[in-house]
Amino acid sequence: MRNERLIANAGSGKTHALTTRMIQLLAQGVEPRKIAALTFTRKSAGEFLSAVFGRLAEAALDPEKLTALRANAGLGTIDADHCRGLLAKLAAQIGF
């Protein structure tokens, strides 16, 4: 696992890129509490976390979204059950 830094202007796709990276890490077995994603505001942190949950939930429920996630994140073997498992693990480990 390597560290990555993403710096870009508003509206350039940072959230999509960061959520893709987080989903990749989760799918590789990295514990959610060991993933750091820094933002400037609580609002953007909430939007980021919501986007991760949303993308995983959509992939768990919609075969087309699952296909898109596989292609976009390079996760050719992920299936709906795996997405549900990642959702459960993430929900159990986020610290509020």
N, CA and C of each residue as an Amber inpcrd file, in Angstrom:
protein
   288
   0.8510000  -1.1660000   0.0000000   0.0000000   0.0000000   0.0000000
   0.8950000   1.2270000   0.0000000   0.5860000   2.1450000  -0.8830000
   1.3870000   3.3670000  -0.9440000   0.5220000   4.5640000  -0.5910000
   1.1570000   5.5950000  -0.0790000   0.4600000   6.8320000   0.2230000
   0.2550000   7.6210000  -1.0590000  -0.8340000   8.3570000  -1.1220000
  -1.1020000   9.2140000  -2.2720000  -1.5590000  10.5700000  -1.7920000
  -1.2420000  11.5850000  -2.5590000  -1.7070000  12.9360000  -2.2770000
  -2.3870000  13.4430000  -3.5290000  -3.5490000  14.0650000  -3.3330000
  -4.3070000  14.5980000  -4.4520000  -4.6170000  16.0630000  -4.1690000
  -4.1600000  16.9310000  -5.0400000  -4.4150000  18.3650000  -4.9160000
  -5.0530000  18.8080000  -6.2280000  -6.2400000  19.4220000  -6.1130000
  -6.9350000  19.8570000  -7.3240000  -7.9630000  20.9230000  -6.9740000
  -8.4250000  21.6100000  -7.9840000  -9.4230000  22.6630000  -7.8130000
 -10.8050000  22.0750000  -7.5770000 -11.7080000  22.9160000  -7.0990000
 -13.0970000  22.5100000  -6.8920000 -13.7050000  22.0240000  -8.2040000
 -14.4980000  20.9720000  -8.1100000 -15.1800000  20.4610000  -9.2880000
 -14.3370000  19.6380000 -10.2290000 -13.1390000  19.2680000  -9.8000000
 -12.2330000  18.5500000 -10.6940000 -12.2980000  17.0340000 -10.5360000
 -13.1240000  16.5360000  -9.6020000 -13.2550000  15.0940000  -9.4350000
 -12.4730000  14.5230000  -8.2700000 -12.0660000  15.3690000  -7.3270000
 -11.3030000  14.8760000  -6.1720000 -12.0940000  13.8530000  -5.3630000
 -13.3620000  14.1600000  -5.0930000 -14.1580000  13.2430000  -4.2740000
 -14.2600000  11.8840000  -4.9360000 -14.4970000  11.8760000  -6.2240000
 -14.5820000  10.5950000  -6.9390000 -13.2470000   9.8510000  -6.8660000
 -12.1590000  10.5540000  -7.0830000 -10.8400000   9.9160000  -7.0370000
 -10.5280000   9.3960000  -5.6330000 -10.8500000  10.1880000  -4.6150000
 -10.5720000   9.7630000  -3.2400000 -11.4610000   8.6060000  -2.8060000
 -12.7320000   8.6390000  -3.1930000 -13.6120000   7.5290000  -2.8140000
 -13.2000000   6.2520000  -3.5310000 -12.7720000   6.3870000  -4.7680000
 -12.2780000   5.2120000  -5.4980000 -11.0720000   4.6190000  -4.7730000
 -10.1580000   5.4670000  -4.3660000  -8.9540000   4.9900000  -3.6540000
  -9.3360000   4.3230000  -2.3360000 -10.2680000   4.9160000  -1.6040000
 -10.6640000   4.3180000  -0.3320000 -11.3330000   2.9610000  -0.5580000
 -12.1810000   2.8610000  -1.5490000 -12.8300000   1.5800000  -1.8480000
 -11.7880000   0.5450000  -2.2540000 -10.7950000   0.9430000  -3.0230000
  -9.7190000   0.0190000  -3.3910000  -9.0030000  -0.4980000  -2.1430000
  -8.6820000   0.4010000  -1.2240000  -7.9890000   0.0050000   0.0030000
  -8.8610000  -0.9330000   0.8430000 -10.1340000  -0.5950000   0.9820000
 -11.0460000  -1.4510000   1.7430000 -11.1300000  -2.8400000   1.1090000
 -11.2300000  -2.8870000  -0.2170000 -11.3290000  -4.1590000  -0.9250000
 -10.0530000  -4.9970000  -0.7770000  -8.9260000  -4.3240000  -0.5460000
  -7.6570000  -5.0320000  -0.3440000  -7.4960000  -5.5060000   1.0970000
  -8.4760000  -5.1920000   1.9400000  -8.4280000  -5.6440000   3.3240000
  -7.8730000  -4.6590000   4.3250000  -7.6170000  -3.4300000   3.8970000
  -7.1260000  -2.4100000   4.8260000  -8.2700000  -2.0370000   5.7660000
  -7.9820000  -2.0020000   7.0500000  -8.9910000  -1.6370000   8.0370000
  -9.3730000  -0.1640000   7.8650000 -10.6690000   0.1440000   7.9070000
 -11.1030000   1.5410000   7.7290000 -10.4120000   2.5110000   8.6730000
 -10.1830000   2.1100000   9.9030000  -9.5600000   3.0270000  10.8720000
  -8.0930000   3.3140000  10.5490000  -7.5240000   2.6060000   9.5920000
  -6.1320000   2.8420000   9.2020000  -6.0150000   3.6820000   7.9310000
  -7.1430000   4.1740000   7.4400000  -7.1540000   5.0030000   6.2340000
  -7.3800000   6.4550000   6.6530000  -6.5100000   7.3370000   6.2160000
  -6.6500000   8.7650000   6.5220000  -6.9600000   9.5230000   5.2400000
  -7.9940000  10.3280000   5.3020000  -8.3410000  11.2150000   4.1950000
  -8.5990000  12.5810000   4.8130000  -7.7670000  13.5390000   4.5150000
  -7.8620000  14.8580000   5.1260000  -8.5920000  15.8210000   4.2090000
  -9.4680000  16.6260000   4.8080000 -10.1930000  17.6510000   4.0690000
 -10.0970000  18.9530000   4.8520000 -10.5780000  20.0330000   4.2570000
 -10.5110000  21.3320000   4.9140000 -11.6950000  21.6080000   5.8260000
 -12.8180000  20.9570000   5.5850000 -14.0110000  21.2400000   6.3850000
 -14.6950000  19.9490000   6.8180000 -15.4760000  20.0320000   7.8830000
 -16.2770000  18.8800000   8.3220000 -17.3150000  18.5350000   7.2630000
 -17.8370000  19.5580000   6.6080000 -18.8300000  19.3320000   5.5690000
 -18.2530000  18.4610000   4.4510000 -17.0570000  18.7980000   3.9870000
 -16.4620000  18.0120000   2.9030000 -16.0900000  16.6160000   3.3820000
 -15.6990000  16.4750000   4.6440000 -15.4220000  15.1350000   5.1860000
 -16.6920000  14.2990000   5.1950000 -17.8100000  14.9130000   5.5850000
 -19.0870000  14.2040000   5.5790000 -19.5140000  13.8210000   4.1780000
 -19.3130000  14.7250000   3.2260000 -19.6490000  14.4320000   1.8300000
 -18.8020000  13.2830000   1.2990000 -17.5370000  13.2770000   1.6770000
 -16.6340000  12.2130000   1.2450000 -17.0920000  10.8610000   1.7900000
 -17.3500000  10.7940000   3.0960000 -17.7820000   9.5420000   3.7060000
 -19.1230000   9.0920000   3.1370000 -20.0140000  10.0320000   2.9400000
 -21.3100000   9.7140000   2.3480000 -21.1420000   9.1450000   0.9420000
 -20.2090000   9.6930000   0.1920000 -19.9570000   9.2030000  -1.1710000
 -19.4000000   7.7850000  -1.1610000 -18.5530000   7.4620000  -0.2080000
 -18.0200000   6.0910000  -0.1060000 -19.1620000   5.1210000   0.1850000
 -19.9700000   5.4670000   1.1950000 -21.1190000   4.6210000   1.5220000
 -22.0540000   4.4920000   0.3210000 -22.3150000   5.6070000  -0.3280000
 -23.2280000   5.6060000  -1.4680000 -22.7460000   4.7370000  -2.6130000
 -21.4940000   4.8500000  -2.9580000 -20.9640000   4.0560000  -4.0770000
 -20.9860000   2.5690000  -3.7590000 -20.6360000   2.2150000  -2.5260000
 -20.6740000   0.7960000  -2.1440000 -22.1100000   0.2720000  -2.1040000
 -23.0300000   1.0690000  -1.5520000 -24.4320000   0.6490000  -1.4760000
 -25.0290000   0.4940000  -2.8700000 -24.7450000   1.4380000  -3.7500000
 -25.2500000   1.3360000  -5.1210000 -24.7150000   0.0790000  -5.8100000
 -23.4370000  -0.1980000  -5.6090000 -22.8380000  -1.3820000  -6.2320000
 -23.4180000  -2.6680000  -5.6500000 -23.7940000  -2.6280000  -4.3750000
 -24.3810000  -3.8120000  -3.7390000 -25.7880000  -4.0850000  -4.2630000
 -26.4800000  -3.0440000  -4.7280000 -27.8810000  -3.1790000  -5.1260000
 -28.1280000  -3.1690000  -6.6290000 -27.2210000  -2.5770000  -7.3790000
 -27.4500000  -2.3590000  -8.8090000 -26.3110000  -2.9790000  -9.6220000
 -26.6190000  -4.0160000 -10.4090000 -25.5640000  -4.6730000 -11.2080000
 -24.8030000  -3.7240000 -12.1330000 -25.4780000  -2.7110000 -12.6580000
 -24.7920000  -1.7610000 -13.5360000 -23.7940000  -0.9110000 -12.7450000
 -24.1800000  -0.4990000 -11.5480000 -23.2690000   0.2780000 -10.6890000
 -22.0940000  -0.5920000 -10.2480000 -22.3630000  -1.8690000 -10.0050000
 -21.2880000  -2.7970000  -9.6380000 -20.2930000  -2.9360000 -10.7860000
 -20.7990000  -3.0700000 -11.9880000 -19.9270000  -3.1620000 -13.1630000
 -19.0870000  -1.9000000 -13.3140000 -19.7100000  -0.7450000 -13.0980000
 -18.9860000   0.5290000 -13.2010000 -17.9120000   0.6280000 -12.1250000
 -18.2280000   0.2040000 -10.8940000 -17.2340000   0.2410000  -9.8170000
 -16.0690000  -0.6810000 -10.1300000 -16.3810000  -1.8730000 -10.6120000
 -15.3070000  -2.8110000 -10.9970000 -14.3620000  -2.1700000 -12.0020000
 -14.9280000  -1.5690000 -13.0210000 -14.1110000  -0.9770000 -14.0850000
 -13.3500000   0.2450000 -13.5850000 -14.0380000   1.1160000 -12.8640000
 -13.4460000   2.3730000 -12.4330000 -12.3630000   2.1750000 -11.3940000
 -12.5720000   1.2330000 -10.4820000 -11.6260000   1.0330000  -9.3820000
 -10.6510000  -0.1080000  -9.6610000 -10.7870000  -0.7590000 -10.8120000
  -9.8960000  -1.8700000 -11.1170000 -10.1110000  -3.0570000 -10.1930000
 -11.3660000  -3.2800000  -9.8050000 -11.7030000  -4.3580000  -8.8750000
 -12.5720000  -5.3890000  -9.5860000 -11.9840000  -6.0670000 -10.5390000
 -12.7320000  -6.9960000 -11.3780000 -13.3990000  -8.1420000 -10.6560000
 -12.9590000  -8.4690000  -9.4510000 -13.5230000  -9.6260000  -8.7600000
 -14.5120000  -9.2510000  -7.6610000 -14.7080000  -7.9750000  -7.3950000
 -15.6290000  -7.5700000  -6.3320000 -17.0670000  -7.9000000  -6.7570000
 -17.8600000  -8.3830000  -5.8040000 -19.2620000  -8.6700000  -6.0940000
 -20.1520000  -7.9610000  -5.0790000 -21.4630000  -8.1170000  -5.2410000
 -22.4180000  -7.4180000  -4.3790000 -22.2470000  -7.8130000  -2.9110000
 -22.0030000  -9.0870000  -2.6490000 -21.8020000  -9.5260000  -1.2660000
 -20.5640000  -8.8830000  -0.6520000 -19.5150000  -8.7620000  -1.4360000
 -18.2890000  -8.1260000  -0.9570000 -18.5590000  -6.6520000  -0.6350000
 -19.3270000  -5.9810000  -1.4890000 -19.6840000  -4.5750000  -1.2290000
 -20.4660000  -4.4580000   0.0650000 -21.4050000  -5.3670000   0.3010000
 -22.1690000  -5.3400000   1.5470000 -21.2560000  -5.5720000   2.7520000
 -20.3110000  -6.4670000   2.6120000 -19.3500000  -6.7150000   3.6860000
 -18.4890000  -5.4980000   3.9810000 -18.0620000  -4.8040000   2.9300000
 -17.2700000  -3.5860000   3.1120000 -18.0970000  -2.5000000   3.7880000
 -19.3580000  -2.3960000   3.4060000 -20.2590000  -1.4290000   4.0510000
 -20.3780000  -1.7270000   5.5450000 -20.5790000  -2.9790000   5.8810000
 -20.7310000  -3.3700000   7.2950000 -19.4640000  -3.0710000   8.0720000
 -18.3300000  -3.4050000   7.5030000 -17.0520000  -3.1620000   8.1870000
 -16.8120000  -1.6650000   8.3820000 -17.0930000  -0.8870000   7.3470000
 -16.9110000   0.5620000   7.4340000 -17.8440000   1.1570000   8.4740000
 -19.0940000   0.7500000   8.4700000 -20.0710000   1.2800000   9.4330000
 -19.6750000   0.9310000  10.8650000 -19.1240000  -0.2420000  11.0660000
 -18.7560000  -0.6910000  12.3990000 -17.5270000   0.0440000  12.9400000
 -16.6700000   0.5360000  12.0330000 -15.3890000   1.0870000  12.4850000
 -15.2630000   2.6010000  12.3960000 -16.2390000   3.2790000  11.7970000
 -16.0860000   4.7360000  11.7480000 -16.3280000   5.3030000  13.1300000
 -15.5660000   6.3000000  13.4730000 -15.6630000   6.8760000  14.8080000
 -16.4220000   8.1790000  14.8200000 -17.5680000   8.1580000  15.4340000
 -18.3660000   9.3900000  15.5750000 -18.2820000   9.8660000  16.9810000
